[in-house]
Coordinates of C-alpha atoms in Angstrom, one line a residue:
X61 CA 46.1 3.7 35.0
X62 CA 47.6 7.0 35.5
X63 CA 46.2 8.3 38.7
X64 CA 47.4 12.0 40.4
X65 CA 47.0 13.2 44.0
X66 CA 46.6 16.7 44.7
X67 CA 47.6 17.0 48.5
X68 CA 49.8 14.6 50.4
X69 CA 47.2 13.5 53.3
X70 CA 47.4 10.5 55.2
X71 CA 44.4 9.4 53.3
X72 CA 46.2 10.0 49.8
X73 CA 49.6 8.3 50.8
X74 CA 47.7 5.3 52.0
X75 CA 46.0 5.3 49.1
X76 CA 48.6 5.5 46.4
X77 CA 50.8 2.9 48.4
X78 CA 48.0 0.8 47.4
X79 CA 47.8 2.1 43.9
X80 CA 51.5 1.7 43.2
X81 CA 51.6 -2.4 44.5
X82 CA 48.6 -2.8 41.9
X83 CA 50.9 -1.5 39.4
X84 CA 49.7 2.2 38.2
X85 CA 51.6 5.2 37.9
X86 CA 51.3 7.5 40.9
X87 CA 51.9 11.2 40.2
X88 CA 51.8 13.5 44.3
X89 CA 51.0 17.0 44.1
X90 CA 52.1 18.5 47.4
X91 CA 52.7 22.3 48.1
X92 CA 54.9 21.9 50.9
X93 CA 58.1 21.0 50.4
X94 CA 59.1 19.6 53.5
X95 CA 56.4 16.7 53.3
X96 CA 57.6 16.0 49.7
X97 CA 61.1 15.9 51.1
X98 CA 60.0 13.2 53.8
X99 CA 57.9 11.2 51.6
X100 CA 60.5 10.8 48.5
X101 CA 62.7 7.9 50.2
X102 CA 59.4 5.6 51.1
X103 CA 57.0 6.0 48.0
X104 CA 58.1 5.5 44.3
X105 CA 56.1 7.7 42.7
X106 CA 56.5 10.9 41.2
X107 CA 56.9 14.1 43.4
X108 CA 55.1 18.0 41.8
X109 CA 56.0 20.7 43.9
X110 CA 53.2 23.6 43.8
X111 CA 49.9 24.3 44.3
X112 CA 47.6 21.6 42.9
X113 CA 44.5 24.0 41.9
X114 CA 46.6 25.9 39.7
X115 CA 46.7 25.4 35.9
X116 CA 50.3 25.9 35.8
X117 CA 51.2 23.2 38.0
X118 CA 48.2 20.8 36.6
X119 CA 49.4 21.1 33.4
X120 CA 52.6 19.5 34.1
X121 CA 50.9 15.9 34.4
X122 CA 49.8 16.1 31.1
X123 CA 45.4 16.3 32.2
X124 CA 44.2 14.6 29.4
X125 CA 46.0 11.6 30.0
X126 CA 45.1 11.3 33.8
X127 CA 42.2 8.6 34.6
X128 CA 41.6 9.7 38.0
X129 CA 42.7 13.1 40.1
X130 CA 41.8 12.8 44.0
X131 CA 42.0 16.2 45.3
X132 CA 42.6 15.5 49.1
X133 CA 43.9 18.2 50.5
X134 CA 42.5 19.4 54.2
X135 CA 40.9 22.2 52.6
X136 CA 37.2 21.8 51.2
X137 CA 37.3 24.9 49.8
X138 CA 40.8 24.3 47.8
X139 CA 39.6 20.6 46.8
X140 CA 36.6 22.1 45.4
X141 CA 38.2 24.7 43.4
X142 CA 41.2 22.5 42.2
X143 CA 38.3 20.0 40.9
X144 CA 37.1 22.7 39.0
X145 CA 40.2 23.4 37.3
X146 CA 40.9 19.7 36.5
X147 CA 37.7 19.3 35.3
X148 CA 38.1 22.4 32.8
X149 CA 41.6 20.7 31.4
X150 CA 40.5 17.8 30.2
X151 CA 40.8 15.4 33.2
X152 CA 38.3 12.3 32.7
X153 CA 37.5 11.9 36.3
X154 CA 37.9 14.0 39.7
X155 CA 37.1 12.5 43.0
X156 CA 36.7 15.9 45.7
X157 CA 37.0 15.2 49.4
X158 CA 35.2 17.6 51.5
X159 CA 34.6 17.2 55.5
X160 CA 31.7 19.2 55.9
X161 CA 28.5 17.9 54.8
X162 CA 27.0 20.8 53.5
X163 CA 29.4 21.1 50.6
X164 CA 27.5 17.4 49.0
X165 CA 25.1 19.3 47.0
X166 CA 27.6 22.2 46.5
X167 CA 29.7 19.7 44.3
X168 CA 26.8 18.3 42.7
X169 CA 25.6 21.2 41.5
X170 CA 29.2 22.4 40.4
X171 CA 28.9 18.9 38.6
X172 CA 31.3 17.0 40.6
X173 CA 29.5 14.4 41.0
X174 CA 32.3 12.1 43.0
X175 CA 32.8 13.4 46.0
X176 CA 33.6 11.6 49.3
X177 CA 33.1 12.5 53.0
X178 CA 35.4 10.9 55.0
X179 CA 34.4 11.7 58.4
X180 CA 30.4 11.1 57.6
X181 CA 31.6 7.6 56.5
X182 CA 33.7 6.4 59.5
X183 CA 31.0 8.1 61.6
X184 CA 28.8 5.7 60.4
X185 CA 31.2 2.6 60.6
X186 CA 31.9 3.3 64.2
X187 CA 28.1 3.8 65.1
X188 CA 27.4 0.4 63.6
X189 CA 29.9 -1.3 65.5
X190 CA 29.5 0.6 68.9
X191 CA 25.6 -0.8 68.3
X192 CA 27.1 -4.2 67.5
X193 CA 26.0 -4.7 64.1
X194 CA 28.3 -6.5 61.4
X195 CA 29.8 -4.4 58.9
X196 CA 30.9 -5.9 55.9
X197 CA 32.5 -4.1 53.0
X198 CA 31.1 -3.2 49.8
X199 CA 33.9 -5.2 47.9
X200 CA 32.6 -8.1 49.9
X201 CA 29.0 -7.5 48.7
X202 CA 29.0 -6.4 45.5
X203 CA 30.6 -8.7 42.8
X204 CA 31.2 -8.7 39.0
X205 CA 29.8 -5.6 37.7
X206 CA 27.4 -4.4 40.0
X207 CA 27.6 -0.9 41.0
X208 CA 25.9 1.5 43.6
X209 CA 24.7 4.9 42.0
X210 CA 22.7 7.8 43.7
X211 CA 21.6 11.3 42.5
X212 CA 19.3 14.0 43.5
X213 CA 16.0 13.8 42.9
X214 CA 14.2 16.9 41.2
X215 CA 10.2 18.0 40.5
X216 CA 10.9 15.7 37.1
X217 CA 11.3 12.4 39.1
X218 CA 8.7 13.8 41.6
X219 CA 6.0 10.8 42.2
X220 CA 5.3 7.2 42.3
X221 CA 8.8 5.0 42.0
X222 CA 7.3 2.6 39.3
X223 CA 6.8 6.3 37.2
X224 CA 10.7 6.5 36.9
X225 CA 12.2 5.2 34.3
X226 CA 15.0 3.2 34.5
X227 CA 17.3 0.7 32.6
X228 CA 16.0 -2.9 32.9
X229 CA 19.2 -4.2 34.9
X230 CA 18.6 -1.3 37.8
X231 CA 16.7 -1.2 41.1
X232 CA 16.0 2.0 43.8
X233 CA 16.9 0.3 46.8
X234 CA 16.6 3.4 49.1
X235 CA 17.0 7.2 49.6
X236 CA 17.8 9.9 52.2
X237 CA 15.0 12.5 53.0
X238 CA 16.3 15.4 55.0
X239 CA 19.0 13.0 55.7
X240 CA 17.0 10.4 57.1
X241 CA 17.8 7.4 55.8
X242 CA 14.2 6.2 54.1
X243 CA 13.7 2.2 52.4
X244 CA 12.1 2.2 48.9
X245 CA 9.5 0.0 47.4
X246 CA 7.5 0.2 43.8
X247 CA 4.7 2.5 45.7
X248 CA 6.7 4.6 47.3
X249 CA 6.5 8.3 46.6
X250 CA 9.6 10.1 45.9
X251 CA 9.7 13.8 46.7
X252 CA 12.0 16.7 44.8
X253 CA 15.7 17.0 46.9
X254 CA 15.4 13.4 48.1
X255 CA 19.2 11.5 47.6
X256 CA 18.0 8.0 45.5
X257 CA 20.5 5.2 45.9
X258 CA 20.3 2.2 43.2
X259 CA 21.8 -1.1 42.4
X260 CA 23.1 -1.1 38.9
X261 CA 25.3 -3.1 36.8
X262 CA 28.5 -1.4 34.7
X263 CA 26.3 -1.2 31.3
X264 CA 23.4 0.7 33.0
X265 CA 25.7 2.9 34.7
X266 CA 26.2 4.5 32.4
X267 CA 22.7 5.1 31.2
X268 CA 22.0 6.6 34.7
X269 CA 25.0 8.8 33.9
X270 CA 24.3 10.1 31.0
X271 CA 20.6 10.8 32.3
X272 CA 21.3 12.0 35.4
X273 CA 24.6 13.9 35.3
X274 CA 24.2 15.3 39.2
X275 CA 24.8 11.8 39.9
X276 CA 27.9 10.1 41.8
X277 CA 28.9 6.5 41.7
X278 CA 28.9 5.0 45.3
X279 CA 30.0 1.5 44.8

C-alpha cells in the first residue's frame, strides 16, 4: 500500500516505522525542515517539504494513488482542513486526528468519517488499568473479518433497535448517550444524536457504509 503522513508527530513516525517493516511505501509530509533534516538518516521513506493542507504540495504524491493519508499534525484545526483537501483530490481514505473532543461530530458532519482521538483513547486505557481491569487489544479480540463500526444516530433510526435495519452478519452491541456509555439489547430504544457501535464483518461493512455515510470504522 502507498500510505502518506501529513505531519511528522511522534505518533506518525512510530507509525510508519511500522508501516515500512510491513513493507509499504511511506511518503512524510513535514513543514519544518529541521525535523525532516533529523529524521532522513533513521527512516527510509520519502521526505515532502511544505505544508501538507495545501494542494500544491498534496499533489506531489500523486492523490489518487494514495490508499491512506493520516493527517497528524498537532493542529486540529490544520488536520481537519488538510483532510478536506485530500478528500477533494481524489484520495481514497483520510484518517484526521483531532485532541479535542468536540471536533468528533465536526468531522462527521464534514464527512470524515475516520477520525481518531488520541488522548480520549489512552485516557480510557489508563483508567481501566488504574481500576485494575484487563485490557486486551482489539487485534487480540477481533479475528478474520470482523470489524467494529459506529455512526450517529438521527430521527430516521429513532425507536426500537429490532426497527433498524441491518445486514444479516451485524449486531448493535452498544452506544454512547451524551457520552455515557449505554449497553444495547433488541428492546432498547434508540434516541436521535446517540453514537451506535456494531460488530460487523468485512462484507457488511460496507453495506453500513454505503447506508450510513457519517459512519467511521472503529475496529
Amino acid at each position: 500500500m502507498k500510505i502518506v503522513f501529513i505531519g511528522a508527530s511522534s505518533l506518525a513516525i512510530a507509525t510508519a516505522q511500522q508501516l515500512l517493516r510491513a513493507g509499504h511505501e511511506v511518503i512524510i509530509i513535514e513543514n519544518d525542515k529541521t525535523v525532516i533534516d533529523k529524521l532522513m538518516p533513521h527512516i527510509d521513506c520519502v521526505f515532502l517539504h511544505g505544508n501538507g493542507s495545501k494542494p500544491a504540495i498534496l499533489k506531489e504524491t500523486d492523490p489518487a494513488t494514495i490508499d491512506v493519508l493520516f493527517c497528524l499534525t498537532k493542529s486540529d484545526e490544520a488536520n481537519i482542513i488538510a483532510s478536506l483537501v485530500a478528500r477533494s483530490l481524489g484520495v481514497k481514505r483520510v484518517i484526521t486526528r483531532v485532541e479535542d473532543p468536540e471536533f468528533e461530530h465536526i468531522c462527521v458532519g464534514l464527512g470524515l468519517t475516520n477520525t481518531i482521538i488520541p488522548t480520549l483513547t489512552h485516557a480510557r486505557y489508563l483508567a481501566n488499568i488504574a481500576a485494575g481491569r484487563d485490557v486486551l487489544e482489539l487485534s487480540a479480540i477481533f479475528r478474520g473479518n470482523v470489524k467494529l463500526f459506529s455512526f450517529i444516530a438521527t430521527e430516521n433510526e429513532a425507536g426500537a433497535v429490532s426497527d433498524l435495519d441491518l445486514p444479516k452478519h451485524t449486531r448493535i452491541i452498544f452506544c454512547y448517550r451524551d457520552n455515557q456509555f449505554l449497553p444495547l439489547d433488541h428492546d432498547s430504544k434508540i434516541e436521535p444524536a446517540d453514537e451506535l457501535v456494531l460488530v460487523t464483518t468485512v462484507a457488511d461493512y460496507e453495506k453500513l457504509h454505503a447506508k450510513w455515510g457519517n459512519g467511521k470504522d472503529i475496529s
